C-alpha angles and dihedrals in degrees: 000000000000111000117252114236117285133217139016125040151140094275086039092055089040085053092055096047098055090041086058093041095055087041096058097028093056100043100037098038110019104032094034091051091046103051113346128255090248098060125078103246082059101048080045100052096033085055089056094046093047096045084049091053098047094051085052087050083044104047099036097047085064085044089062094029101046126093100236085213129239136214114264114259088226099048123107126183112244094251093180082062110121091194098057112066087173128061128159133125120217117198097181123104136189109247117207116192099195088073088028082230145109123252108229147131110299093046110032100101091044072050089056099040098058084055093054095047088046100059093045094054090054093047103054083037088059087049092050088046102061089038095065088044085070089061109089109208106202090177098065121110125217094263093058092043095048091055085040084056095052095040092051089049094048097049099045086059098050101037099043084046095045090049094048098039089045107041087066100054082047095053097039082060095045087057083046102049083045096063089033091250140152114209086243087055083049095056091040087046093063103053090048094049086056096049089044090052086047091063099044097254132100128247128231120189099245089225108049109106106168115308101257088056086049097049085044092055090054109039098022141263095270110077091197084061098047096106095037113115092234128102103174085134092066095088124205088315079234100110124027136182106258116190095247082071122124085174119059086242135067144171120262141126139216134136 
């Protein structure tokens, strides 16, 4: 599998721009109509904001940047291995094209976590949002309160659509981390549930192996690391746990 080109492009820009949009609109509208700048709620609110939307730019920039891994074209799985009950090798990867990457395994839970930070950043920017719609500014002219009027529409619509569109892609990867899954092993998962159900038998997703273990092998052992943008515990993505396993390691292979 050749890697796609990385890096710049027009849903990236589009990405950034609505990054930057939500940013400025948030502290220096929402926040700064609701409870000043000046004040301390606001320098308190506008620092958690700030710190919110520097962790989405950071974690998204290695998202784009960061080679999402492949398996080797010359590697084969040790089939004669006793220890190993699953082998396969799967070459395909998801291809997103609002990061112009591919989501694989070395950056899908930077990946995850951008998702997580994103929602999070909507949301608390909705919420900013219809709290400074409580403050009535009696001092503002027609022309003020003409731009106030279109950036409250605009970000209403984006904020409300981007909550909604990405807190279910949130929650569809949460349901996949939790039973150890790529969207490609879902789709694949179906298909081999029905054939399972067709000869009498049930089928068991190899790698699920509980759902804390699988949260663990994906974001990390460590909880308090969880959101961190860092994945050095993933290993070559050569070898996982299945849950045939009586030894914590096993062969497999995906990219």
């Amino acid at each position: 599998m050749k890697r796609k080109g990385v890096g710049f492009s027009l849903p990236v820009a589009v990405v950034i721009l609505v990054i930057g949009f939500i940013y400025f609109s948030t502290v220096f509208t929402f926040i700064d109509r609701w409870f000043s700048l000046t004040s301390s709620p606001g320098i308190a609110n506008a620092a958690a904001f700030t710190a919110l939307a520097l962790m989405c730019v950071y974690s998204y920039s290695i998202a784009v940047f960061r080679d999402p891994g492949r398996v080797p074209i010359s590697y084969m799985p040790d089939v004669e291995d006793q220890q190993s009950p699953v082998h396969e090798i799967k070459r395909k990867d998801h291809h997103c094209i609002w990061i112009n990457n591919c989501v694989g395994h070395t950056n899908y839970k930077v990946f995850f976590v951008f998702v997580v930070y994103a929602v999070t950043a909507c949301i608390y920017s909705l919420v900013l949002l219809v709290g400074s719609l409580t403050v009535d500014s009696q001092d503002e002219d027609e022309e003020m309160g003409s731009y106030l009027r279109t950036i409250y529409v605009v970000s209403s619509f984006v904020l409300i659509s981007l909550s909604i569109a990405l807190g279910v892609l949130l929650v569809w990867h949460i349901y996949l981390s939790l039973q150890n899954k790529t969207t490609i092993e879902y789709h694949e998962g179906v298909r081999a549930m029905w054939l399972a159900e067709k000869g009498g038998q049930v089928y068991k997703h190899p790698y699920d192996i509980g759902a804390y273990e699988n949260l663990t092998l994906i974001l990390g052992p460590n909880v308090l690391s969880w959101l961190c943008p860092t994945s050095k515990h993933i290993g070559s993505g050569l070898r996982f746990r299945t849950a045939f396993d009586s030894v914590p390691v096993s062969s497999e292979s995906k990219p």
